[in-house]
Amino acid sequence: SCEMQRAGLTIAIKRSLNARTARNYLTSSTFSTGISRVAPAAPSHKQLLASRGVVPKSFVRTMAGPKSENIVWSDALLDTKQRSLLTGCRGATIWLTGLSGSGKSTVSALLEKRLIEEGLLAYRLDGDNVRFGLNQDLGFSENDRKENIRRIGEVCKLFTDAGVVTIASFISPYQSDRDAAREIFRKDNLPFFEVYVKVPLDVAESRDPKGLYKKARAGNLKGFTGIDAPYEEPPSPELVLSTHEDDLNECVRKCMDMLSKAGIKPPVRMDSVMGAP
């Protein structure tokens, strides 16, 4: 039965983890057998990343990375696949990009609700919301926008690795920044879907839910995307949503279908397979 197969898999994974933990302990500098052991010098963060194939070794001396060299990556006892098998949850990131007023936040809120109702772990990260906390030190200059997206990309990756379907709704106007966010997922083979919420500028401006277009047109808001700052359309997103043509439920359905085709579906309830008591 499915329950027996899962139980067998759980036991196999635990045995593997116990063996690995024992090996790590026996070879550690804290295990004493009466023989003096000297722990090898810890590799630098950049060297460790290169040795694992995260970046080419030729990039070790030139790549941008953490300011501190006195850090070493700590491995978990479960990898992403093992965690997903044991919890029944598979994560992904849906990255909604588009003009202010295109409907990103509305779609993301509805999608989060639908996913949770269907039995999937889901959480949304909204462009304005994160600026009240995590990114409250950032403005809207080009450099600050880049850092904003970099941070959110890393947070989305952590959520995805943990098995959460993460919905990021950010204007994210620069293609290079969106590509950099995608790369974070590609190198760890984690699902990433770029969704372009596409509406004409005049439609977004007519909605103007925050009154920002009016401020920008009056010259009281500088650097506003679509008015005096550029928005670079995605050349090949996984999905395009036209909120001025499709109703919101249809937009949510398209996102759900996209996830389903990628194998990200609600977990099968055991009572539906074996029969409820």
PDB file of C-alpha atoms in Angstrom:
ATOM      1  CA  SER A   1       0.000   0.000   0.000  1.00  0.00           C
ATOM      2  CA  CYS A   2       1.013   3.670  -0.276  1.00  0.00           C
ATOM      3  CA  GLU A   3       1.249   3.875   3.522  1.00  0.00           C
ATOM      4  CA  MET A   4       3.620   0.884   3.697  1.00  0.00           C
ATOM      5  CA  GLN A   5       5.787   2.226   0.884  1.00  0.00           C
ATOM      6  CA  ARG A   6       6.080   5.586   2.609  1.00  0.00           C
ATOM      7  CA  ALA A   7       6.912   3.932   5.938  1.00  0.00           C
ATOM      8  CA  GLY A   8       9.611   1.870   4.236  1.00  0.00           C
ATOM      9  CA  LEU A   9      11.046   4.977   2.573  1.00  0.00           C
ATOM     10  CA  THR A  10      11.073   6.820   5.897  1.00  0.00           C
ATOM     11  CA  ILE A  11      13.015   3.978   7.569  1.00  0.00           C
ATOM     12  CA  ALA A  12      15.521   3.842   4.692  1.00  0.00           C
ATOM     13  CA  ILE A  13      16.142   7.583   4.854  1.00  0.00           C
ATOM     14  CA  LYS A  14      16.543   7.512   8.641  1.00  0.00           C
ATOM     15  CA  ARG A  15      19.059   4.651   8.418  1.00  0.00           C
ATOM     16  CA  SER A  16      21.022   6.569   5.803  1.00  0.00           C
ATOM     17  CA  LEU A  17      20.984   9.694   7.961  1.00  0.00           C
ATOM     18  CA  ASN A  18      22.031   7.786  11.094  1.00  0.00           C
ATOM     19  CA  ALA A  19      24.959   6.228   9.224  1.00  0.00           C
ATOM     20  CA  ARG A  20      26.024   9.593   7.881  1.00  0.00           C
ATOM     21  CA  THR A  21      25.759  11.201  11.322  1.00  0.00           C
ATOM     22  CA  ALA A  22      27.906   8.430  12.814  1.00  0.00           C
ATOM     23  CA  ARG A  23      30.565   8.838  10.121  1.00  0.00           C
ATOM     24  CA  ASN A  24      30.650  12.590  10.682  1.00  0.00           C
ATOM     25  CA  TYR A  25      31.004  12.088  14.423  1.00  0.00           C
ATOM     26  CA  LEU A  26      33.748   9.462  14.152  1.00  0.00           C
ATOM     27  CA  THR A  27      35.799  11.685  11.863  1.00  0.00           C
ATOM     28  CA  SER A  28      35.220  14.884  13.809  1.00  0.00           C
ATOM     29  CA  SER A  29      37.868  16.489  15.980  1.00  0.00           C
ATOM     30  CA  THR A  30      35.560  16.112  19.014  1.00  0.00           C
ATOM     31  CA  PHE A  31      35.681  12.291  18.923  1.00  0.00           C
ATOM     32  CA  SER A  32      38.534  11.005  21.052  1.00  0.00           C
ATOM     33  CA  THR A  33      40.131   7.575  20.707  1.00  0.00           C
ATOM     34  CA  GLY A  34      43.316   8.397  22.523  1.00  0.00           C
ATOM     35  CA  ILE A  35      44.865   9.518  19.268  1.00  0.00           C
ATOM     36  CA  SER A  36      45.413  13.196  18.826  1.00  0.00           C
ATOM     37  CA  ARG A  37      43.348  14.594  15.992  1.00  0.00           C
ATOM     38  CA  VAL A  38      43.816  17.950  14.378  1.00  0.00           C
ATOM     39  CA  ALA A  39      40.801  19.388  12.586  1.00  0.00           C
ATOM     40  CA  PRO A  40      41.667  20.595   9.084  1.00  0.00           C
ATOM     41  CA  ALA A  41      41.498  24.299   8.422  1.00  0.00           C
ATOM     42  CA  ALA A  42      37.982  25.284   7.406  1.00  0.00           C
ATOM     43  CA  PRO A  43      37.689  26.332   3.760  1.00  0.00           C
ATOM     44  CA  SER A  44      36.529  29.845   3.012  1.00  0.00           C
ATOM     45  CA  HIS A  45      32.901  30.390   1.995  1.00  0.00           C
ATOM     46  CA  LYS A  46      33.905  31.074  -1.611  1.00  0.00           C
ATOM     47  CA  GLN A  47      36.131  27.992  -1.799  1.00  0.00           C
ATOM     48  CA  LEU A  48      33.344  25.838  -0.387  1.00  0.00           C
ATOM     49  CA  LEU A  49      30.836  27.096  -2.948  1.00  0.00           C
ATOM     50  CA  ALA A  50      33.282  26.461  -5.777  1.00  0.00           C
ATOM     51  CA  SER A  51      34.136  22.945  -4.573  1.00  0.00           C
ATOM     52  CA  ARG A  52      30.441  22.045  -4.667  1.00  0.00           C
ATOM     53  CA  GLY A  53      29.979  23.279  -8.189  1.00  0.00           C
ATOM     54  CA  VAL A  54      27.769  26.202  -7.183  1.00  0.00           C
ATOM     55  CA  VAL A  55      30.057  28.517  -9.111  1.00  0.00           C
ATOM     56  CA  PRO A  56      33.002  27.807 -11.408  1.00  0.00           C
ATOM     57  CA  LYS A  57      36.286  27.570  -9.508  1.00  0.00           C
ATOM     58  CA  SER A  58      37.658  30.330 -11.714  1.00  0.00           C
ATOM     59  CA  PHE A  59      35.143  32.688 -10.082  1.00  0.00           C
ATOM     60  CA  VAL A  60      36.335  32.101  -6.534  1.00  0.00           C
ATOM     61  CA  ARG A  61      38.547  35.162  -6.373  1.00  0.00           C
ATOM     62  CA  THR A  62      36.272  37.488  -8.281  1.00  0.00           C
ATOM     63  CA  MET A  63      32.686  36.606  -7.321  1.00  0.00           C
ATOM     64  CA  ALA A  64      30.714  38.930  -5.105  1.00  0.00           C
ATOM     65  CA  GLY A  65      29.822  37.225  -1.854  1.00  0.00           C
ATOM     66  CA  PRO A  66      29.470  37.672   1.900  1.00  0.00           C
ATOM     67  CA  LYS A  67      31.706  40.281   3.487  1.00  0.00           C
ATOM     68  CA  SER A  68      32.810  37.850   6.182  1.00  0.00           C
ATOM     69  CA  GLU A  69      35.299  35.131   5.312  1.00  0.00           C
ATOM     70  CA  ASN A  70      34.917  33.453   8.709  1.00  0.00           C
ATOM     71  CA  ILE A  71      31.823  31.436   7.822  1.00  0.00           C
ATOM     72  CA  VAL A  72      31.322  27.855   6.626  1.00  0.00           C
ATOM     73  CA  TRP A  73      28.143  26.389   5.153  1.00  0.00           C
ATOM     74  CA  SER A  74      26.315  23.995   7.526  1.00  0.00           C
ATOM     75  CA  ASP A  75      24.724  21.007   5.787  1.00  0.00           C
ATOM     76  CA  ALA A  76      21.261  19.801   6.772  1.00  0.00           C
ATOM     77  CA  LEU A  77      20.604  16.106   7.381  1.00  0.00           C
ATOM     78  CA  LEU A  78      17.856  16.122   4.738  1.00  0.00           C
ATOM     79  CA  ASP A  79      18.140  17.329   1.177  1.00  0.00           C
ATOM     80  CA  THR A  80      15.248  18.970  -0.654  1.00  0.00           C
ATOM     81  CA  LYS A  81      13.931  15.741  -2.153  1.00  0.00           C
ATOM     82  CA  GLN A  82      14.062  13.814   1.118  1.00  0.00           C
ATOM     83  CA  ARG A  83      12.301  16.647   2.947  1.00  0.00           C
ATOM     84  CA  SER A  84       9.592  16.733   0.298  1.00  0.00           C
ATOM     85  CA  LEU A  85       9.041  12.960   0.470  1.00  0.00           C
ATOM     86  CA  LEU A  86       8.737  12.956   4.240  1.00  0.00           C
ATOM     87  CA  THR A  87       6.482  16.018   4.524  1.00  0.00           C
ATOM     88  CA  GLY A  88       4.474  15.490   1.350  1.00  0.00           C
ATOM     89  CA  CYS A  89       5.091  19.117   0.395  1.00  0.00           C
ATOM     90  CA  ARG A  90       6.900  20.307  -2.716  1.00  0.00           C
ATOM     91  CA  GLY A  91       7.811  23.971  -2.957  1.00  0.00           C
ATOM     92  CA  ALA A  92       8.036  26.369  -5.884  1.00  0.00           C
ATOM     93  CA  THR A  93       8.213  30.100  -6.487  1.00  0.00           C
ATOM     94  CA  ILE A  94       5.742  31.973  -8.664  1.00  0.00           C
ATOM     95  CA  TRP A  95       7.233  35.360  -9.497  1.00  0.00           C
ATOM     96  CA  LEU A  96       4.557  37.868 -10.520  1.00  0.00           C
ATOM     97  CA  THR A  97       6.002  40.871 -12.344  1.00  0.00           C
ATOM     98  CA  GLY A  98       4.284  43.815 -13.973  1.00  0.00           C
ATOM     99  CA  LEU A  99       3.387  47.488 -13.706  1.00  0.00           C
ATOM    100  CA  SER A 100       1.902  49.013 -10.584  1.00  0.00           C
ATOM    101  CA  GLY A 101      -1.837  48.543 -10.885  1.00  0.00           C
ATOM    102  CA  SER A 102      -1.559  45.482 -13.119  1.00  0.00           C
ATOM    103  CA  GLY A 103      -3.195  43.238 -10.505  1.00  0.00           C
ATOM    104  CA  LYS A 104      -0.194  41.377  -9.072  1.00  0.00           C
ATOM    105  CA  SER A 105      -1.162  41.746  -5.414  1.00  0.00           C
ATOM    106  CA  THR A 106      -4.793  40.861  -6.046  1.00  0.00           C
ATOM    107  CA  VAL A 107      -3.921  37.743  -8.033  1.00  0.00           C
ATOM    108  CA  SER A 108      -1.306  36.660  -5.491  1.00  0.00           C
ATOM    109  CA  ALA A 109      -3.725  36.966  -2.557  1.00  0.00           C
ATOM    110  CA  LEU A 110      -6.385  34.928  -4.354  1.00  0.00           C
ATOM    111  CA  LEU A 111      -3.839  32.344  -5.496  1.00  0.00           C
ATOM    112  CA  GLU A 112      -2.446  31.923  -1.982  1.00  0.00           C
ATOM    113  CA  LYS A 113      -5.953  31.328  -0.638  1.00  0.00           C
ATOM    114  CA  ARG A 114      -6.779  28.798  -3.371  1.00  0.00           C
ATOM    115  CA  LEU A 115      -3.546  26.863  -2.875  1.00  0.00           C
ATOM    116  CA  ILE A 116      -4.069  26.572   0.873  1.00  0.00           C
ATOM    117  CA  GLU A 117      -7.690  25.535   0.376  1.00  0.00           C
ATOM    118  CA  GLU A 118      -6.436  22.789  -1.949  1.00  0.00           C
ATOM    119  CA  GLY A 119      -4.077  21.487   0.739  1.00  0.00           C
ATOM    120  CA  LEU A 120      -0.765  23.026  -0.364  1.00  0.00           C
ATOM    121  CA  LEU A 121       1.516  25.072   1.850  1.00  0.00           C
ATOM    122  CA  ALA A 122       1.601  28.563   0.343  1.00  0.00           C
ATOM    123  CA  TYR A 123       2.754  32.033   1.318  1.00  0.00           C
ATOM    124  CA  ARG A 124       2.840  35.318  -0.549  1.00  0.00           C
ATOM    125  CA  LEU A 125       5.492  38.013  -0.378  1.00  0.00           C
ATOM    126  CA  ASP A 126       4.178  41.403  -1.475  1.00  0.00           C
ATOM    127  CA  GLY A 127       6.392  44.187  -2.792  1.00  0.00           C
ATOM    128  CA  ASP A 128       5.013  46.830  -0.420  1.00  0.00           C
ATOM    129  CA  ASN A 129       4.703  44.548   2.603  1.00  0.00           C
ATOM    130  CA  VAL A 130       8.364  43.533   2.713  1.00  0.00           C
ATOM    131  CA  ARG A 131       9.372  47.204   2.766  1.00  0.00           C
ATOM    132  CA  PHE A 132       7.723  47.550   6.170  1.00  0.00           C
ATOM    133  CA  GLY A 133      10.182  45.059   7.637  1.00  0.00           C
ATOM    134  CA  LEU A 134      12.917  43.121   5.841  1.00  0.00           C
ATOM    135  CA  ASN A 135      13.603  45.833   3.266  1.00  0.00           C
ATOM    136  CA  GLN A 136      12.653  48.944   5.203  1.00  0.00           C
ATOM    137  CA  ASP A 137      16.159  50.305   4.657  1.00  0.00           C
ATOM    138  CA  LEU A 138      15.741  50.364   0.854  1.00  0.00           C
ATOM    139  CA  GLY A 139      14.337  53.096  -1.386  1.00  0.00           C
ATOM    140  CA  PHE A 140      13.566  53.069  -5.095  1.00  0.00           C
ATOM    141  CA  SER A 141      16.895  53.963  -6.678  1.00  0.00           C
ATOM    142  CA  GLU A 142      18.182  51.500  -9.272  1.00  0.00           C
ATOM    143  CA  ASN A 143      20.675  50.030  -6.800  1.00  0.00           C
ATOM    144  CA  ASP A 144      18.058  49.733  -4.068  1.00  0.00           C
ATOM    145  CA  ARG A 145      15.649  48.039  -6.455  1.00  0.00           C
ATOM    146  CA  LYS A 146      18.349  45.508  -7.343  1.00  0.00           C
ATOM    147  CA  GLU A 147      19.068  44.788  -3.688  1.00  0.00           C
ATOM    148  CA  ASN A 148      15.339  44.523  -2.981  1.00  0.00           C
ATOM    149  CA  ILE A 149      14.940  41.795  -5.608  1.00  0.00           C
ATOM    150  CA  ARG A 150      18.148  40.023  -4.571  1.00  0.00           C
ATOM    151  CA  ARG A 151      16.966  39.715  -0.973  1.00  0.00           C
ATOM    152  CA  ILE A 152      13.504  38.542  -1.961  1.00  0.00           C
ATOM    153  CA  GLY A 153      14.974  36.002  -4.380  1.00  0.00           C
ATOM    154  CA  GLU A 154      17.002  34.484  -1.549  1.00  0.00           C
ATOM    155  CA  VAL A 155      13.995  34.443   0.805  1.00  0.00           C
ATOM    156  CA  CYS A 156      11.824  32.781  -1.859  1.00  0.00           C
ATOM    157  CA  LYS A 157      14.501  30.145  -2.368  1.00  0.00           C
ATOM    158  CA  LEU A 158      14.494  29.295   1.353  1.00  0.00           C
ATOM    159  CA  PHE A 159      10.699  29.013   1.407  1.00  0.00           C
ATOM    160  CA  THR A 160      10.738  26.868  -1.733  1.00  0.00           C
ATOM    161  CA  ASP A 161      13.416  24.560  -0.327  1.00  0.00           C
ATOM    162  CA  ALA A 162      11.244  24.149   2.780  1.00  0.00           C
ATOM    163  CA  GLY A 163       8.326  22.939   0.646  1.00  0.00           C
ATOM    164  CA  VAL A 164       6.260  26.125   0.458  1.00  0.00           C
ATOM    165  CA  VAL A 165       4.691  27.389  -2.751  1.00  0.00           C
ATOM    166  CA  THR A 166       5.881  30.984  -2.585  1.00  0.00           C
ATOM    167  CA  ILE A 167       4.147  33.773  -4.472  1.00  0.00           C
ATOM    168  CA  ALA A 168       6.280  36.870  -4.984  1.00  0.00           C
ATOM    169  CA  SER A 169       4.489  39.930  -6.351  1.00  0.00           C
ATOM    170  CA  PHE A 170       7.007  42.610  -7.268  1.00  0.00           C
ATOM    171  CA  ILE A 171       7.175  45.149 -10.078  1.00  0.00           C
ATOM    172  CA  SER A 172      10.797  43.988 -10.558  1.00  0.00           C
ATOM    173  CA  PRO A 173      11.214  46.192 -13.668  1.00  0.00           C
ATOM    174  CA  TYR A 174      14.693  45.089 -14.776  1.00  0.00           C
ATOM    175  CA  GLN A 175      15.188  41.862 -16.712  1.00  0.00           C
ATOM    176  CA  SER A 176      18.699  41.411 -15.339  1.00  0.00           C
ATOM    177  CA  ASP A 177      17.340  41.352 -11.779  1.00  0.00           C
ATOM    178  CA  ARG A 178      14.652  38.821 -12.642  1.00  0.00           C
ATOM    179  CA  ASP A 179      17.247  36.680 -14.408  1.00  0.00           C
ATOM    180  CA  ALA A 180      19.455  36.858 -11.306  1.00  0.00           C
ATOM    181  CA  ALA A 181      16.526  35.717  -9.154  1.00  0.00           C
ATOM    182  CA  ARG A 182      15.871  32.799 -11.514  1.00  0.00           C
ATOM    183  CA  GLU A 183      19.542  31.793 -11.359  1.00  0.00           C
ATOM    184  CA  ILE A 184      19.323  31.397  -7.578  1.00  0.00           C
ATOM    185  CA  PHE A 185      16.780  28.638  -8.182  1.00  0.00           C
ATOM    186  CA  ARG A 186      18.402  27.092 -11.249  1.00  0.00           C
ATOM    187  CA  LYS A 187      21.687  26.288  -9.517  1.00  0.00           C
ATOM    188  CA  ASP A 188      19.808  24.288  -6.836  1.00  0.00           C
ATOM    189  CA  ASN A 189      17.287  22.800  -9.272  1.00  0.00           C
ATOM    190  CA  LEU A 190      14.285  24.413  -7.566  1.00  0.00           C
ATOM    191  CA  PRO A 191      11.072  25.295  -9.465  1.00  0.00           C
ATOM    192  CA  PHE A 192      10.761  28.942 -10.520  1.00  0.00           C
ATOM    193  CA  PHE A 193       7.948  30.361 -12.650  1.00  0.00           C
ATOM    194  CA  GLU A 194       8.028  33.883 -14.022  1.00  0.00           C
ATOM    195  CA  VAL A 195       4.490  35.182 -14.540  1.00  0.00           C
ATOM    196  CA  TYR A 196       4.028  38.436 -16.426  1.00  0.00           C
ATOM    197  CA  VAL A 197       0.890  40.276 -15.295  1.00  0.00           C
ATOM    198  CA  LYS A 198       0.497  42.262 -18.482  1.00  0.00           C
ATOM    199  CA  VAL A 199      -1.811  45.242 -18.896  1.00  0.00           C
ATOM    200  CA  PRO A 200      -1.446  48.380 -21.050  1.00  0.00           C
ATOM    201  CA  LEU A 201      -0.070  51.418 -19.228  1.00  0.00           C
ATOM    202  CA  ASP A 202      -3.309  53.346 -19.699  1.00  0.00           C
ATOM    203  CA  VAL A 203      -5.259  50.534 -18.001  1.00  0.00           C
ATOM    204  CA  ALA A 204      -2.886  50.410 -15.038  1.00  0.00           C
ATOM    205  CA  GLU A 205      -2.987  54.197 -14.789  1.00  0.00           C
ATOM    206  CA  SER A 206      -6.781  54.286 -14.911  1.00  0.00           C
ATOM    207  CA  ARG A 207      -6.906  51.894 -11.958  1.00  0.00           C
ATOM    208  CA  ASP A 208      -4.256  53.743  -9.924  1.00  0.00           C
ATOM    209  CA  PRO A 209      -5.280  52.075  -6.619  1.00  0.00           C
ATOM    210  CA  LYS A 210      -2.623  53.927  -4.599  1.00  0.00           C
ATOM    211  CA  GLY A 211      -2.797  57.268  -6.404  1.00  0.00           C
ATOM    212  CA  LEU A 212       0.835  56.928  -7.453  1.00  0.00           C
ATOM    213  CA  TYR A 213       0.343  57.546 -11.181  1.00  0.00           C
ATOM    214  CA  LYS A 214      -1.417  60.805 -10.365  1.00  0.00           C
ATOM    215  CA  LYS A 215       1.512  61.861  -8.189  1.00  0.00           C
ATOM    216  CA  ALA A 216       4.030  60.871 -10.879  1.00  0.00           C
ATOM    217  CA  ARG A 217       2.163  62.774 -13.598  1.00  0.00           C
ATOM    218  CA  ALA A 218       2.101  65.849 -11.368  1.00  0.00           C
ATOM    219  CA  GLY A 219       5.856  65.597 -10.873  1.00  0.00           C
ATOM    220  CA  ASN A 220       5.552  64.782  -7.169  1.00  0.00           C
ATOM    221  CA  LEU A 221       6.930  61.269  -7.486  1.00  0.00           C
ATOM    222  CA  LYS A 222      10.199  60.706  -9.299  1.00  0.00           C
ATOM    223  CA  GLY A 223      11.489  57.410 -10.686  1.00  0.00           C
ATOM    224  CA  PHE A 224       8.053  55.809 -10.979  1.00  0.00           C
ATOM    225  CA  THR A 225       7.985  52.722 -13.199  1.00  0.00           C
ATOM    226  CA  GLY A 226       6.121  53.294 -16.450  1.00  0.00           C
ATOM    227  CA  ILE A 227       6.237  57.101 -16.210  1.00  0.00           C
ATOM    228  CA  ASP A 228       9.826  58.258 -15.807  1.00  0.00           C
ATOM    229  CA  ALA A 229      11.483  54.916 -15.055  1.00  0.00           C
ATOM    230  CA  PRO A 230      11.558  51.913 -17.420  1.00  0.00           C
ATOM    231  CA  TYR A 231       9.801  48.570 -17.233  1.00  0.00           C
ATOM    232  CA  GLU A 232      11.479  45.816 -19.254  1.00  0.00           C
ATOM    233  CA  GLU A 233       8.924  43.257 -20.414  1.00  0.00           C
ATOM    234  CA  PRO A 234       9.868  39.585 -19.877  1.00  0.00           C
ATOM    235  CA  PRO A 235      10.805  38.049 -23.256  1.00  0.00           C
ATOM    236  CA  SER A 236       9.819  34.487 -22.345  1.00  0.00           C
ATOM    237  CA  PRO A 237       7.848  34.138 -19.104  1.00  0.00           C
ATOM    238  CA  GLU A 238       6.292  30.812 -18.156  1.00  0.00           C
ATOM    239  CA  LEU A 239       2.863  32.462 -18.125  1.00  0.00           C
ATOM    240  CA  VAL A 240       1.215  35.738 -19.162  1.00  0.00           C
ATOM    241  CA  LEU A 241      -1.867  36.991 -17.333  1.00  0.00           C
ATOM    242  CA  SER A 242      -4.024  39.768 -18.797  1.00  0.00           C
ATOM    243  CA  THR A 243      -6.126  41.004 -15.909  1.00  0.00           C
ATOM    244  CA  HIS A 244      -7.924  43.503 -18.160  1.00  0.00           C
ATOM    245  CA  GLU A 245      -9.192  40.656 -20.367  1.00  0.00           C
ATOM    246  CA  ASP A 246      -9.537  37.640 -18.039  1.00  0.00           C
ATOM    247  CA  ASP A 247     -11.389  37.685 -14.740  1.00  0.00           C
ATOM    248  CA  LEU A 248      -9.400  37.018 -11.594  1.00  0.00           C
ATOM    249  CA  ASN A 249     -10.665  33.459 -11.131  1.00  0.00           C
ATOM    250  CA  GLU A 250      -9.427  32.613 -14.622  1.00  0.00           C
ATOM    251  CA  CYS A 251      -6.004  34.075 -13.802  1.00  0.00           C
ATOM    252  CA  VAL A 252      -5.826  31.927 -10.675  1.00  0.00           C
ATOM    253  CA  ARG A 253      -6.895  28.845 -12.640  1.00  0.00           C
ATOM    254  CA  LYS A 254      -4.096  29.403 -15.160  1.00  0.00           C
ATOM    255  CA  CYS A 255      -1.553  29.579 -12.345  1.00  0.00           C
ATOM    256  CA  MET A 256      -2.920  26.394 -10.780  1.00  0.00           C
ATOM    257  CA  ASP A 257      -2.758  24.613 -14.140  1.00  0.00           C
ATOM    258  CA  MET A 258       0.843  25.742 -14.606  1.00  0.00           C
ATOM    259  CA  LEU A 259       1.800  24.264 -11.236  1.00  0.00           C
ATOM    260  CA  SER A 260      -0.115  21.059 -11.864  1.00  0.00           C
ATOM    261  CA  LYS A 261       1.667  20.478 -15.185  1.00  0.00           C
ATOM    262  CA  ALA A 262       4.970  20.832 -13.337  1.00  0.00           C
ATOM    263  CA  GLY A 263       3.928  18.139 -10.869  1.00  0.00           C
ATOM    264  CA  ILE A 264       3.148  20.492  -7.995  1.00  0.00           C
ATOM    265  CA  LYS A 265      -0.235  19.255  -6.832  1.00  0.00           C
ATOM    266  CA  PRO A 266      -2.157  18.938  -3.578  1.00  0.00           C
ATOM    267  CA  PRO A 267      -1.021  15.905  -1.540  1.00  0.00           C
ATOM    268  CA  VAL A 268      -3.148  12.772  -1.801  1.00  0.00           C
ATOM    269  CA  ARG A 269      -5.137  12.274   1.382  1.00  0.00           C
ATOM    270  CA  MET A 270      -4.650   8.780   2.787  1.00  0.00           C
ATOM    271  CA  ASP A 271      -8.311   8.543   3.845  1.00  0.00           C
ATOM    272  CA  SER A 272      -9.330   9.087   0.228  1.00  0.00           C
ATOM    273  CA  VAL A 273      -7.039   6.251  -0.891  1.00  0.00           C
ATOM    274  CA  MET A 274      -7.750   3.744   1.887  1.00  0.00           C
ATOM    275  CA  GLY A 275     -11.273   4.839   2.729  1.00  0.00           C
ATOM    276  CA  ALA A 276     -12.309   7.028   5.605  1.00  0.00           C
ATOM    277  CA  PRO A 277     -12.997   5.174   8.869  1.00  0.00           C
TER     278      PRO A 277
END
